[in-house]
Coordinates of C-alpha atoms in Angstrom, one line a residue:
M23 CA 0.0 0.0 0.0
G24 CA 2.8 2.4 0.8
R25 CA 4.5 1.8 -2.5
L26 CA 1.2 2.4 -4.3
W27 CA 0.8 5.7 -2.3
H28 CA 4.2 6.8 -3.4
V29 CA 3.4 6.0 -7.1
C30 CA 0.2 8.0 -6.9
M31 CA 2.0 11.0 -5.3
L32 CA 4.7 10.8 -7.9
L33 CA 2.2 10.8 -10.8
L34 CA 0.3 13.7 -9.2
L35 CA 3.6 15.6 -8.9
L36 CA 4.4 14.8 -12.5
T37 CA 1.1 16.2 -13.6
L38 CA 1.7 19.4 -11.6
V39 CA 5.2 19.8 -13.0
S40 CA 3.9 19.2 -16.6
V41 CA 1.1 21.7 -16.1
L42 CA 3.5 24.3 -14.7
G43 CA 5.9 23.6 -17.5
F44 CA 3.3 24.1 -20.2
T45 CA 2.0 27.2 -18.5
W46 CA 5.5 28.6 -18.6
L47 CA 5.9 27.5 -22.2
A48 CA 2.6 29.2 -23.2
Q49 CA 4.1 32.5 -22.1
L50 CA 6.8 32.3 -24.8
P51 CA 6.4 34.0 -28.1
F52 CA 4.2 31.2 -29.4
G53 CA 1.2 33.1 -27.8
D54 CA -2.3 31.7 -27.6
A55 CA -1.8 29.6 -30.6
A56 CA 0.5 27.2 -28.7
I57 CA -0.9 23.7 -28.8
V58 CA -0.3 21.3 -25.9
N59 CA 0.4 17.9 -27.3
T60 CA -0.8 15.0 -25.1
P61 CA 1.9 12.6 -26.3
L62 CA 4.4 14.6 -24.2
I63 CA 2.5 14.0 -21.0
R64 CA 2.0 10.3 -22.0
D65 CA 5.8 10.0 -22.5
W66 CA 6.6 11.2 -19.0
L67 CA 3.9 9.1 -17.3
V68 CA 5.6 6.1 -18.8
V69 CA 9.0 7.4 -17.6
A70 CA 7.6 7.9 -14.1
V71 CA 6.5 4.2 -14.0
L72 CA 9.8 3.1 -15.3
I73 CA 11.7 5.1 -12.7
V74 CA 9.6 3.6 -9.9
T75 CA 10.1 0.1 -11.3
A76 CA 13.9 0.7 -11.9
F77 CA 14.5 1.4 -8.2
G78 CA 12.6 -1.7 -7.0
R79 CA 14.0 -5.0 -5.6
G80 CA 13.4 -7.3 -8.6
F81 CA 16.5 -7.5 -10.8
V82 CA 14.7 -8.5 -14.0
L83 CA 12.2 -5.7 -13.7
R84 CA 15.0 -3.3 -12.8
A85 CA 17.0 -4.4 -15.8
M86 CA 14.1 -4.0 -18.2
A87 CA 13.1 -0.6 -16.8
G88 CA 16.7 0.6 -16.9
V89 CA 17.2 -0.3 -20.5
V90 CA 13.9 1.1 -21.7
L91 CA 14.5 4.3 -19.7
S92 CA 17.9 4.7 -21.3
L93 CA 16.4 4.2 -24.8
L94 CA 13.8 6.9 -24.0
L95 CA 16.5 9.3 -22.8
M96 CA 18.6 8.5 -25.9
A97 CA 15.7 9.3 -28.2
C98 CA 15.3 12.6 -26.4
F99 CA 19.0 13.4 -26.6
F100 CA 19.0 12.5 -30.2
Q101 CA 16.2 14.8 -31.0
A102 CA 17.7 17.6 -28.9
A103 CA 21.0 17.3 -30.8
H104 CA 19.3 17.3 -34.2
L105 CA 17.2 20.3 -33.1
F106 CA 20.4 22.1 -32.0
Y107 CA 22.2 21.7 -35.3
A108 CA 19.4 21.5 -37.8
G109 CA 16.7 23.6 -36.2
D110 CA 14.1 20.8 -36.3
Y111 CA 13.4 17.4 -34.9
V112 CA 14.8 14.5 -36.9
L113 CA 13.4 14.6 -40.4
P114 CA 12.6 11.7 -42.8
I115 CA 15.4 12.9 -45.0
S116 CA 17.8 12.7 -42.1
L117 CA 17.2 9.0 -41.6
A118 CA 17.1 8.3 -45.4
N119 CA 20.6 9.8 -45.6
A120 CA 21.9 8.1 -42.5
A121 CA 24.7 6.5 -44.6
Q122 CA 26.1 10.0 -45.2
L123 CA 26.4 10.8 -41.5
D124 CA 30.2 10.9 -41.8
L125 CA 29.8 14.1 -43.9
L126 CA 28.8 16.0 -40.7
L127 CA 31.2 14.4 -38.2
T128 CA 33.6 16.7 -36.4
A129 CA 35.6 16.2 -33.2
P130 CA 33.2 18.2 -30.9
R131 CA 30.2 16.4 -32.3
V132 CA 31.8 13.0 -31.8
A133 CA 32.9 13.9 -28.3
A134 CA 29.3 15.0 -27.4
A135 CA 27.9 11.7 -28.7
I136 CA 30.4 9.6 -26.8
A137 CA 29.6 11.6 -23.6
A138 CA 25.9 11.0 -24.0
L139 CA 26.5 7.3 -24.5
V140 CA 28.7 7.1 -21.4
F141 CA 26.0 8.9 -19.4
L142 CA 23.3 6.5 -20.5
L143 CA 25.5 3.5 -19.7
M144 CA 26.1 4.9 -16.3
I145 CA 22.4 5.2 -15.7
D146 CA 22.0 1.5 -16.7
W147 CA 24.8 0.5 -14.3
F148 CA 23.4 2.6 -11.5
V149 CA 19.8 1.5 -11.9
I150 CA 20.4 -2.1 -12.6
G151 CA 23.3 -2.8 -10.3
R152 CA 22.8 -0.3 -7.4
G153 CA 19.1 0.7 -7.5
A154 CA 17.9 -1.8 -4.9
M155 CA 20.7 -0.8 -2.5
I156 CA 19.5 2.8 -2.2
N157 CA 17.6 3.7 0.9
A158 CA 13.9 4.1 0.1
R159 CA 13.7 7.7 1.2
F160 CA 16.4 8.6 -1.3
R161 CA 15.0 6.6 -4.2
W162 CA 12.0 8.8 -4.5
G163 CA 14.0 11.9 -4.3
L164 CA 16.4 10.7 -7.0
A165 CA 13.5 9.5 -9.1
L166 CA 11.9 13.0 -8.7
V167 CA 15.1 14.7 -9.8
L168 CA 15.4 12.5 -12.8
L169 CA 11.8 13.1 -13.7
I170 CA 11.9 16.9 -13.4
S171 CA 15.2 16.9 -15.3
G172 CA 13.6 14.9 -18.1
V173 CA 10.6 17.1 -18.3
G174 CA 12.8 20.2 -18.3
L175 CA 14.9 18.8 -21.1
Q176 CA 11.9 18.0 -23.2
V177 CA 10.4 21.5 -22.5
I178 CA 13.7 23.1 -23.6
V179 CA 13.8 20.9 -26.8
I180 CA 10.2 22.0 -27.6
K181 CA 10.8 25.6 -26.8
K182 CA 13.5 25.8 -29.4
S183 CA 11.7 23.8 -31.9
L184 CA 10.8 25.3 -35.3
R185 CA 8.1 22.8 -36.0
V186 CA 4.9 23.9 -37.7
S187 CA 1.6 22.1 -37.6
P188 CA 1.3 19.0 -39.7
A189 CA -1.5 20.4 -41.7
E190 CA -2.1 23.3 -44.1
I191 CA -0.6 26.3 -42.4
D192 CA 0.4 29.8 -43.6
L193 CA 4.1 30.0 -42.8
T194 CA 3.8 33.8 -42.5
A195 CA 2.1 33.2 -39.1
P196 CA 5.2 32.3 -37.0
D197 CA 3.2 32.1 -33.8
R198 CA 1.6 28.9 -35.0
Q199 CA 3.4 25.9 -33.4
V200 CA 2.9 22.3 -32.4
L201 CA 4.5 21.1 -29.2
G202 CA 5.3 17.6 -30.3
S203 CA 6.7 14.7 -28.3
P204 CA 10.3 14.1 -29.3
L205 CA 9.8 10.4 -28.8
A206 CA 6.5 10.2 -30.7
E207 CA 7.9 12.2 -33.5
L208 CA 11.0 10.1 -33.8
I209 CA 8.9 6.9 -34.0
D210 CA 6.6 8.5 -36.6
V211 CA 9.5 9.6 -38.8
A212 CA 11.0 6.1 -38.6
K213 CA 7.7 4.6 -39.6
R214 CA 7.4 6.9 -42.6
V215 CA 10.9 6.3 -43.8
F216 CA 10.9 2.5 -43.5
R217 CA 7.3 1.7 -44.4
E218 CA 6.5 0.1 -47.7
H219 CA 5.3 2.5 -50.4
K220 CA 1.5 2.2 -50.6
K221 CA 0.0 2.1 -54.0
G222 CA -2.8 4.7 -54.3
Q223 CA -6.0 4.5 -56.2
A224 CA -6.3 5.6 -59.8
L225 CA -6.3 9.3 -60.3
T226 CA -9.6 11.0 -60.8
E227 CA -10.5 13.2 -63.8
T228 CA -10.1 16.3 -61.6
E229 CA -6.6 15.1 -60.5
L230 CA -5.6 14.4 -64.1
E231 CA -6.7 17.9 -65.1
T232 CA -4.7 19.3 -62.2
A233 CA -1.6 17.3 -63.4
A234 CA -2.1 18.7 -67.0
R235 CA -2.4 22.2 -65.6
F236 CA 1.1 21.7 -64.1
G237 CA 2.4 20.4 -67.4
M238 CA 2.3 16.7 -66.6
S239 CA 0.9 14.3 -69.2
I240 CA -0.5 11.1 -67.7
D241 CA -2.3 8.4 -69.7
Q242 CA -3.5 5.9 -67.1
N243 CA -4.5 3.4 -69.8
A244 CA -1.0 3.2 -71.3
Q245 CA 1.6 0.7 -70.2
F246 CA 4.0 3.6 -69.7
P247 CA 1.6 6.4 -68.7
L248 CA 4.2 9.3 -68.5
I249 CA 5.5 9.0 -72.0
K250 CA 4.6 12.1 -74.1
P251 CA 5.6 12.9 -77.7
N252 CA 7.3 16.3 -77.3
I253 CA 10.0 17.8 -75.0
Y254 CA 8.7 21.3 -75.8
T255 CA 5.9 22.9 -77.9
S256 CA 7.1 26.5 -78.4
P257 CA 9.8 27.3 -81.0
P258 CA 13.4 27.2 -79.5
P259 CA 14.1 30.6 -77.8
L260 CA 17.0 31.4 -80.1
G261 CA 15.3 30.5 -83.2
I262 CA 17.1 27.2 -83.7
D263 CA 14.8 24.6 -85.2
G264 CA 15.9 21.1 -84.6
E265 CA 13.2 19.7 -86.9
S266 CA 14.7 21.5 -89.9
G267 CA 18.2 20.3 -89.2
S268 CA 19.8 23.6 -88.0
F269 CA 20.4 22.2 -84.5
K270 CA 23.9 23.4 -83.5
K271 CA 25.5 20.9 -81.1
Y272 CA 27.0 23.1 -78.4
N273 CA 28.8 21.4 -75.6
V274 CA 27.2 21.8 -72.2
I275 CA 28.7 22.1 -68.7
V276 CA 26.2 22.2 -65.7
F277 CA 27.4 23.1 -62.2
L278 CA 25.0 21.3 -59.8
S279 CA 26.4 23.0 -56.8
E280 CA 25.8 21.5 -53.3
G281 CA 23.0 23.3 -51.4
L282 CA 23.0 26.9 -52.5
S283 CA 20.3 29.5 -52.1
S284 CA 20.4 32.7 -54.1
R285 CA 19.5 34.9 -51.1
V286 CA 23.1 35.2 -50.0
M287 CA 24.8 35.4 -53.4
Q288 CA 25.6 38.1 -55.8
P289 CA 24.1 39.0 -58.2
Y290 CA 20.9 38.1 -56.4
S291 CA 21.6 39.7 -53.1
Q292 CA 23.9 42.2 -51.4
A293 CA 23.3 40.9 -47.9
Y294 CA 27.0 39.8 -47.8
P295 CA 29.0 42.1 -50.2
G296 CA 31.8 40.4 -51.9
L297 CA 30.7 36.9 -51.0
T298 CA 30.5 35.5 -54.6
P299 CA 32.3 38.0 -56.8
N300 CA 33.1 35.4 -59.4
V301 CA 29.5 34.3 -59.9
D302 CA 28.7 38.0 -60.1
D303 CA 31.3 38.4 -62.8
F304 CA 29.8 35.4 -64.6
S305 CA 26.4 37.0 -64.5
R306 CA 27.7 39.9 -66.7
T307 CA 28.0 37.5 -69.6
A308 CA 25.2 35.1 -68.6
M309 CA 21.4 35.2 -68.3
T310 CA 20.4 35.5 -64.6
V311 CA 17.2 33.7 -63.8
D312 CA 15.2 34.7 -60.7
N313 CA 12.2 33.3 -58.9
Y314 CA 13.5 29.8 -59.4
F315 CA 13.1 27.2 -56.7
N316 CA 14.3 23.6 -55.9
H317 CA 11.7 21.0 -56.7
T318 CA 12.9 18.4 -54.3
F319 CA 15.6 17.4 -51.8
S320 CA 18.1 16.3 -50.8
T321 CA 21.2 15.6 -53.0
Y322 CA 20.3 12.3 -54.6
R323 CA 16.8 13.4 -55.6
G324 CA 18.2 16.8 -56.6
L325 CA 20.9 15.4 -58.9
H326 CA 18.8 12.7 -60.5
G327 CA 15.6 14.8 -60.5
Q328 CA 17.1 17.7 -62.4
T329 CA 18.8 15.5 -64.9
C330 CA 15.7 13.5 -65.6
S331 CA 13.0 16.0 -64.7
F332 CA 11.5 13.7 -62.2
Y333 CA 10.2 13.3 -58.6
G334 CA 12.2 10.3 -57.4
Y335 CA 10.9 8.0 -54.6
F336 CA 14.2 7.3 -52.8
G337 CA 16.0 10.1 -51.2
G338 CA 18.9 8.2 -49.6
G339 CA 20.9 6.9 -52.5
S340 CA 18.9 3.7 -53.3
V341 CA 18.1 2.9 -56.9
I342 CA 15.2 1.0 -58.4
D343 CA 16.7 -1.7 -60.6
S344 CA 13.6 -2.1 -62.7
A345 CA 13.2 1.6 -63.3
S346 CA 14.2 3.4 -66.6
Y347 CA 14.1 7.1 -67.2
S348 CA 14.4 9.5 -70.1
C349 CA 17.2 11.9 -69.0
I350 CA 19.4 14.5 -70.6
P351 CA 22.3 12.2 -71.4
D352 CA 20.0 9.6 -73.0
I353 CA 18.3 12.2 -75.2
L354 CA 21.5 13.9 -76.2
R355 CA 23.2 10.6 -76.9
R356 CA 20.9 10.2 -79.9
D357 CA 22.5 13.3 -81.4
G358 CA 26.1 12.1 -80.9
Y359 CA 26.8 13.6 -77.5
V360 CA 29.1 11.9 -74.9
S361 CA 28.2 12.5 -71.3
A362 CA 30.2 12.5 -68.0
F363 CA 29.4 13.2 -64.4
F364 CA 32.1 14.5 -62.1
Y365 CA 32.0 14.6 -58.3
S366 CA 34.5 15.2 -55.5
Q367 CA 33.8 12.4 -53.1
Y368 CA 35.3 8.9 -53.2
N369 CA 32.7 6.5 -54.6
E370 CA 32.9 4.1 -51.6
R371 CA 31.7 7.0 -49.4
T372 CA 28.5 7.7 -51.4
Q373 CA 26.0 6.2 -53.7
I374 CA 26.3 9.0 -56.4
D375 CA 27.7 6.5 -58.9
E376 CA 24.7 4.3 -58.8
V377 CA 22.2 7.2 -58.9
M378 CA 23.8 9.0 -61.8
Q379 CA 24.3 5.8 -63.8
R380 CA 20.5 5.5 -63.6
A381 CA 20.4 9.0 -65.1
G382 CA 22.2 7.8 -68.2
F383 CA 25.7 9.2 -67.9
G384 CA 28.2 7.4 -70.0
S385 CA 31.2 8.1 -67.7
I386 CA 31.4 8.9 -64.0
Y387 CA 34.5 10.4 -62.4
D388 CA 34.8 10.3 -58.6
G389 CA 37.3 12.1 -56.5
K390 CA 39.7 9.2 -56.5
Q391 CA 39.9 8.9 -60.3
L392 CA 40.1 12.7 -60.7
G393 CA 42.9 12.8 -58.1
D394 CA 44.8 10.0 -59.7
D395 CA 44.5 11.5 -63.2
Y396 CA 45.1 15.2 -62.5
L397 CA 46.5 15.6 -59.0
S398 CA 49.1 12.9 -58.8
S399 CA 51.4 14.9 -56.4
E400 CA 48.6 15.9 -54.0
T401 CA 46.8 14.1 -51.2
A402 CA 43.1 14.7 -50.5
N403 CA 42.4 17.6 -48.2
I404 CA 39.2 16.2 -46.7
E405 CA 38.5 12.8 -45.4
I406 CA 35.8 11.8 -47.9
G407 CA 37.5 13.0 -51.1
L408 CA 38.8 16.1 -52.8
S409 CA 38.3 19.6 -51.4
D410 CA 36.5 22.0 -53.6
Q411 CA 39.8 23.7 -54.5
Q412 CA 41.3 20.3 -55.6
F413 CA 38.1 19.2 -57.3
M414 CA 38.0 22.3 -59.6
K415 CA 41.7 22.0 -60.3
A416 CA 41.2 18.4 -61.4
F417 CA 38.1 19.3 -63.5
I418 CA 40.0 22.1 -65.3
G419 CA 42.8 19.5 -65.8
H420 CA 40.3 17.3 -67.6
L421 CA 39.1 20.1 -69.8
K422 CA 42.6 21.0 -70.8
S423 CA 43.3 17.4 -71.7
T424 CA 40.5 17.5 -74.3
E425 CA 41.2 21.0 -75.7
T426 CA 42.6 19.6 -79.0
T427 CA 39.4 17.9 -80.0
Q428 CA 37.4 21.0 -79.2
K429 CA 39.2 22.9 -81.9
Q430 CA 37.5 20.7 -84.5
E431 CA 34.0 22.2 -84.9
E432 CA 31.1 20.0 -83.6
N433 CA 33.4 17.0 -83.1
N434 CA 32.3 14.8 -80.2
P435 CA 30.0 17.3 -78.4
F436 CA 29.8 16.6 -74.7
Y437 CA 27.4 17.0 -71.8
Y438 CA 29.2 17.4 -68.5
S439 CA 27.7 17.8 -65.1
L440 CA 29.6 18.3 -61.8
Y441 CA 28.9 18.3 -58.1
N442 CA 31.0 19.6 -55.2
I443 CA 30.7 18.8 -51.5
E444 CA 32.2 21.6 -49.2
T445 CA 29.1 23.8 -49.3
H446 CA 27.1 21.0 -47.7
A447 CA 25.2 22.0 -44.6
L448 CA 27.2 21.7 -41.3
R449 CA 30.5 21.1 -43.2
H450 CA 33.5 23.3 -42.3
P451 CA 35.9 24.4 -45.0
A452 CA 39.1 22.5 -45.8
E453 CA 42.5 23.8 -44.9
D454 CA 43.1 25.0 -48.5
A455 CA 39.8 27.0 -48.5
K456 CA 39.7 30.8 -49.3
R457 CA 38.0 32.5 -46.3
Y458 CA 35.4 35.2 -46.5
Q459 CA 36.6 38.4 -44.8
G460 CA 33.2 40.1 -44.5
A461 CA 31.9 38.1 -41.5
D462 CA 33.0 35.3 -39.1
S463 CA 31.1 32.4 -40.4
Y464 CA 32.2 29.0 -41.7
V465 CA 29.0 28.8 -43.7
L466 CA 30.0 32.0 -45.6
D467 CA 33.6 30.7 -45.9
T468 CA 32.5 27.6 -47.7
I469 CA 30.3 29.6 -50.2
H470 CA 33.1 32.1 -50.7
N471 CA 35.6 29.4 -51.3
Y472 CA 33.4 27.6 -53.8
D473 CA 32.9 30.9 -55.6
D474 CA 36.7 31.2 -55.8
T475 CA 36.9 27.8 -57.4
F476 CA 34.2 28.7 -59.9
G477 CA 36.2 31.9 -60.7
Q478 CA 39.3 29.7 -61.5
F479 CA 37.1 27.7 -64.0
W480 CA 35.5 30.9 -65.5
R481 CA 38.9 32.6 -66.1
Y482 CA 40.3 29.5 -67.7
F483 CA 37.1 28.9 -69.8
Q484 CA 37.1 32.4 -71.3
S485 CA 40.5 31.9 -72.8
S486 CA 39.9 28.3 -73.8
P487 CA 38.5 26.8 -77.1
Y488 CA 35.3 26.0 -75.2
F489 CA 34.3 29.7 -74.9
D490 CA 32.7 29.8 -78.4
N491 CA 31.1 26.4 -78.4
T492 CA 30.0 25.6 -74.9
I493 CA 26.9 26.5 -72.8
V494 CA 27.6 26.9 -69.1
I495 CA 24.9 26.6 -66.5
F496 CA 25.5 27.5 -62.8
T497 CA 22.8 26.2 -60.4
A498 CA 22.5 23.9 -57.4
D499 CA 21.2 20.4 -56.5
H500 CA 18.7 22.0 -54.0
S501 CA 18.4 25.1 -51.8
R502 CA 20.4 25.4 -48.6
F503 CA 19.2 23.4 -45.7
Y504 CA 18.0 25.4 -42.7
D505 CA 20.6 24.4 -40.2
R506 CA 21.3 26.6 -37.2
D507 CA 24.5 28.2 -38.5
Y508 CA 22.9 29.2 -41.8
R509 CA 19.6 30.5 -40.2
V510 CA 21.4 33.1 -38.1
L511 CA 22.7 34.6 -41.4
V512 CA 19.3 34.9 -43.1
E513 CA 16.5 34.7 -40.6
R514 CA 16.1 38.5 -40.5
Q515 CA 15.4 38.6 -44.2
S516 CA 11.7 39.3 -44.7
E517 CA 10.9 36.4 -47.0
Y518 CA 13.0 33.7 -45.3
R519 CA 11.2 30.6 -44.0
P520 CA 12.9 27.7 -42.2
I521 CA 11.9 25.1 -44.7
F522 CA 13.9 23.1 -47.2
V523 CA 12.6 25.2 -50.1
D524 CA 14.0 28.5 -51.4
R525 CA 15.1 30.4 -54.4
M526 CA 18.2 28.9 -56.1
P527 CA 20.7 30.4 -58.4
L528 CA 20.3 29.7 -62.1
L529 CA 22.7 31.5 -64.5
I530 CA 23.0 30.4 -68.2
Y531 CA 25.9 31.4 -70.5
H532 CA 25.3 30.9 -74.2
P533 CA 28.1 31.5 -76.7
S534 CA 25.8 33.4 -79.1
G535 CA 25.3 36.1 -76.5
K536 CA 21.6 36.3 -77.6
L537 CA 20.0 35.4 -74.3
A538 CA 18.4 38.2 -72.2
K539 CA 20.4 39.6 -69.3
S540 CA 17.7 38.6 -66.9
F541 CA 14.7 36.3 -66.8
D542 CA 11.8 35.9 -64.4
A543 CA 11.1 32.2 -64.0
N544 CA 7.8 33.1 -62.3
Y545 CA 8.0 30.5 -59.5
A546 CA 9.2 27.7 -61.7
S547 CA 11.4 25.0 -60.1
S548 CA 14.3 22.7 -60.9
I549 CA 11.9 20.0 -62.2
D550 CA 12.0 22.3 -65.3
M551 CA 15.8 22.4 -65.8
A552 CA 16.2 19.4 -68.2
P553 CA 13.5 20.4 -70.7
T554 CA 14.7 24.0 -70.5
L555 CA 18.2 23.0 -71.5
L556 CA 17.0 20.8 -74.3
H557 CA 14.7 23.5 -75.5
L558 CA 17.5 26.0 -75.5
L559 CA 19.7 23.7 -77.5
G560 CA 16.9 23.1 -80.0
V561 CA 17.3 19.3 -80.0
P562 CA 14.7 17.5 -82.2
N563 CA 11.5 16.8 -80.4
R564 CA 11.1 13.2 -79.5
P565 CA 9.1 11.0 -77.0
N566 CA 10.2 11.4 -73.3
A567 CA 8.9 10.9 -69.8
M568 CA 10.0 14.2 -68.3
L569 CA 7.6 15.9 -65.8
G570 CA 8.7 19.5 -66.1
Q571 CA 8.2 22.2 -68.7
S572 CA 10.8 24.5 -70.4
L573 CA 11.1 27.9 -68.8
F574 CA 11.0 29.2 -72.4
E575 CA 7.5 27.8 -73.2
Q576 CA 5.3 30.6 -74.3
N577 CA 2.3 29.3 -72.3
R578 CA 3.6 27.7 -69.2
R579 CA 0.7 26.1 -67.4
N580 CA 1.6 25.8 -63.8
S581 CA 0.1 28.3 -61.2
C582 CA 2.6 27.5 -58.5
S583 CA 5.9 25.6 -58.0
I584 CA 5.5 22.2 -56.3
T585 CA 8.4 21.0 -54.2
Y586 CA 8.2 17.5 -52.9
G587 CA 10.1 15.7 -50.1
N588 CA 9.5 12.9 -47.7
D589 CA 5.7 13.1 -47.0
F590 CA 5.4 16.8 -47.4
L591 CA 4.8 19.1 -50.2
V592 CA 5.2 22.9 -50.6
C593 CA 3.3 25.0 -53.0
I594 CA 5.1 28.3 -53.9
G595 CA 2.4 30.5 -55.4
E596 CA 2.4 33.4 -57.9
N597 CA 3.2 37.0 -57.1
T598 CA 4.5 36.9 -53.5
F599 CA 6.6 34.2 -51.9
S600 CA 6.0 35.5 -48.4
K601 CA 2.2 35.4 -48.7
Q602 CA 1.6 32.3 -50.8
V603 CA 3.8 29.6 -49.2
K604 CA 1.9 26.7 -47.8
Y605 CA 3.1 23.6 -45.9
F606 CA 1.2 20.3 -46.3
V607 CA 1.5 17.0 -44.5
N608 CA -1.3 14.5 -45.6
S609 CA -3.7 17.4 -45.5
V610 CA -7.2 16.6 -46.8
S611 CA -8.2 20.0 -48.3
D612 CA -9.1 20.0 -52.0
S613 CA -6.2 22.2 -53.0
D614 CA -3.8 22.0 -55.9
A615 CA -1.0 21.0 -53.6
N616 CA -2.9 18.1 -52.0
Q617 CA -4.0 16.9 -55.4
M618 CA -0.4 17.1 -56.5
Y619 CA 0.6 15.1 -53.4
K620 CA -1.6 12.2 -54.7
I621 CA -0.4 12.7 -58.3
I622 CA 3.3 12.5 -57.3
N623 CA 2.5 9.4 -55.2
A624 CA 1.0 7.8 -58.3
I625 CA 4.1 8.8 -60.3
Q626 CA 6.4 7.1 -57.8
T627 CA 4.3 4.0 -57.9
L628 CA 5.0 3.9 -61.6
E629 CA 8.7 4.3 -60.9
L630 CA 8.6 1.4 -58.4
D631 CA 6.8 -0.7 -61.0
G632 CA 9.3 0.1 -63.7
R633 CA 6.7 1.9 -65.8
V634 CA 8.3 5.4 -66.2
W635 CA 10.1 4.9 -69.5
D636 CA 10.2 2.0 -71.9
P637 CA 13.9 0.9 -72.3
R638 CA 13.1 -0.7 -75.6
R639 CA 12.8 2.8 -77.1
D640 CA 16.5 3.3 -76.3
D641 CA 17.4 0.2 -78.3
Q642 CA 15.6 1.6 -81.4
R643 CA 17.1 5.0 -81.4
D644 CA 19.0 6.4 -84.4
I645 CA 22.4 7.7 -83.5
K646 CA 23.4 10.8 -85.5

């Protein structure tokens, strides 16, 4: 009876502490819109029972309670660490990219993780081995201390959370918050990441009309419903008509830079003067595209999705063996192009090789091969491959090695795409990096250093044989992730929102010099990059399964840009970014975005079934 009395008193005290904690929490800037989430109270009721059990006399019960209690604390610590660095609870994309965790490891972070693990092991030893030996009057005091500490930790985690409601919410109302349970959210995210993809029902006529309005052609009665006859419908923007045989085979180099948002870069912004002087210099010769957003995240989806104009299912480097796509390298191969993808990491540290092979690249060069071929006297400056400085030096070396063939007009035109690594979120610059002098920030250092490497390329390029026969595109795989160290640089900007969607740089150099100096993409996204390039080249129209539309189409049909990630979708509307951004998570309203959520789910079902593109069409192509 006495033990039961103590348990009841402890639960009562827990309730009082929770109420007081939430009352204090409600006084924070969240205001009256703060939502008390019952899973939080439930979590700590479970913890209270575990604490009482852990200090009992039975060894087996003590052991079970101690282990479960440690796991609960570990989940909370894990969420707190992710929140501290990334500004949010663990996201589906975080778990999907767990294999790339080594990108973010630094000595302080590893030390913190080891300290947390040691602390949890000490709790297990203390509870299991010594719990029964503690005098009863002290057990309850210690249990109470642990309980209040746990509630306090969870309150602090929630206080600093940037979560928004998992429903349709206007992100311009920052006082709208959901106080979620760290444990419940972690379990929910894990379930969403590792669950089997559920095949949805057939799309309705209304949903098919919505897809068509966003430029997507879907014939549900066909074996390959996404195949359409044309890449573009308007005449090529520079008057080059591929159908009449006047298609000039320019080389193409595309910089798919790691995680860049245009809001900190010149020529788009002067928030940090002198941060990207070389991209700014490039813009004087290139067309600068504004109001252009990422269509997906993170890297694997971004690289593959832009090359193939697609919303890929897997975001963590997995590939679907049965899936075929119609991508830029495949389409250009029919006109005699060779293709190659260059990236700075070692292939054993990433799955980029596998992902970009599925995008049709004929050759793939990783950091090791580039280092062996062009940096024979140097060792890698970062643990996972080449630094950005080394990577650009090696790429320029490759271009120099093929200069002779470029002096022969239209001989072996190429399509090259390259991807760096140092501008990745939470990565610090390598020792050979060029630092930014305008502010003390490793984030700005990595961007400034990458700009310096691009400047090396651009200066070489202007005096090379490529200048008169090569299109250069500078863009990114996706926008910058909203980690803590980046947010402090941009959070005061009026249109910034802490979501994985933002304006991206897109600058296009064309040797003819006939492109406009600036171009408003009108809230287009990177799903449109592939058809835009093919339209600009004027390649002959042919069947394809691309989902985007060229920016140069005279009658673009979408009314907002759709960005898709793991189980959420953002619609960036016309006219004003700050007023039209919506955030959706399995919402049920009859909006364009929620219809698009179902449409993209149906498209990914086709991908998993191997019904995006018919590979037999590749075998029948005519090579020119």
